[in-house]
Coordinates of C-alpha atoms and ligand atoms in Angstrom, one line a residue:
M1 CA -68.4 -92.2 85.3
T2 CA -70.7 -94.9 84.0
T3 CA -73.7 -94.1 82.1
P4 CA -76.6 -96.7 81.3
P5 CA -76.3 -98.7 78.2
F6 CA -77.9 -97.5 74.9
P7 CA -81.2 -99.1 74.3
P8 CA -81.3 -101.6 71.4
D9 CA -83.2 -99.2 69.1
T10 CA -80.1 -96.8 68.9
I11 CA -78.4 -95.7 65.8
L12 CA -74.8 -94.4 66.4
I13 CA -73.4 -91.7 64.1
S14 CA -69.7 -91.8 63.8
P15 CA -67.4 -88.6 63.6
R16 CA -67.2 -89.7 59.9
S17 CA -71.1 -89.4 59.5
M18 CA -71.6 -93.2 59.3
A19 CA -74.4 -94.7 60.8
H20 CA -73.8 -98.0 62.8
Q21 CA -76.1 -100.2 64.7
L22 CA -75.0 -101.2 68.3
G23 CA -72.7 -104.3 68.6
C24 CA -70.8 -103.3 65.4
W25 CA -67.1 -103.7 65.8
H26 CA -66.3 -100.3 64.7
N27 CA -68.0 -99.0 67.7
D28 CA -66.9 -98.8 71.3
E29 CA -70.3 -98.0 72.9
A30 CA -69.2 -97.4 76.5
K31 CA -66.5 -95.0 75.3
V32 CA -69.0 -93.2 73.0
R33 CA -71.3 -92.9 76.0
S34 CA -68.9 -91.6 78.6
G35 CA -67.4 -89.0 76.3
E36 CA -63.9 -91.0 75.9
H37 CA -64.6 -91.2 72.2
P38 CA -65.7 -87.7 71.4
G39 CA -67.4 -86.6 68.3
W40 CA -70.2 -89.2 68.1
G41 CA -73.7 -88.5 67.9
W42 CA -76.8 -91.0 68.4
V43 CA -80.4 -91.2 67.9
H44 CA -82.8 -93.4 70.4
G45 CA -86.0 -94.8 69.4
A46 CA -84.6 -95.3 65.7
T47 CA -86.9 -97.0 63.2
A48 CA -86.3 -99.5 60.3
E49 CA -87.3 -96.5 57.9
Q50 CA -84.6 -94.3 59.5
W51 CA -81.9 -97.0 59.1
K52 CA -83.0 -97.6 55.5
G53 CA -83.3 -93.9 54.8
V54 CA -79.7 -93.2 55.4
G55 CA -78.6 -95.8 53.0
E56 CA -81.2 -94.3 50.2
G57 CA -79.8 -90.6 50.8
R58 CA -81.9 -89.4 53.4
P59 CA -79.5 -88.1 56.1
L60 CA -80.3 -88.9 59.8
P61 CA -79.4 -85.9 62.2
A62 CA -78.0 -87.0 65.5
A63 CA -80.4 -86.3 68.4
H64 CA -77.9 -86.7 71.2
G65 CA -74.1 -86.4 71.6
D66 CA -72.7 -84.3 68.8
T67 CA -76.0 -83.1 67.4
S68 CA -74.2 -81.1 64.6
L69 CA -73.7 -84.8 62.9
S70 CA -75.9 -86.3 60.3
A71 CA -75.6 -89.9 59.2
T72 CA -75.3 -89.8 55.5
V73 CA -73.7 -93.4 54.9
R74 CA -74.6 -96.6 56.2
C75 CA -71.9 -98.9 57.6
T76 CA -71.4 -101.9 55.2
T77 CA -70.4 -104.3 58.0
C78 CA -73.2 -103.6 60.2
P79 CA -76.4 -106.0 59.5
G80 CA -78.3 -104.7 56.5
E81 CA -81.7 -105.2 58.2
W82 CA -82.7 -103.0 61.2
T83 CA -83.5 -105.7 63.9
P84 CA -83.0 -104.0 67.2
G85 CA -83.2 -106.3 70.3
S86 CA -83.2 -109.4 68.1
Ligands
ZN101 ZN1 -70.9 -100.7 61.8

């Protein structure tokens, strides 16, 4: 089963509550989408404030996937700035 790609303004939330941007080498987006890698959540339409907030102690709850997750830490190998689509 194939699912459409995530839009660029998506924050992925790992099973360990870490926020990742798309394209991070930690993620296998296709497998997250298909459910092959279970236990992930994500947020579409994410904003710079949300991305920044995770790093400042404001958890970001998952809107899709595993919605019991909240991102509490930001991946340190993802770009520090939120620049979706650039
Ligand atoms: Zn990452």
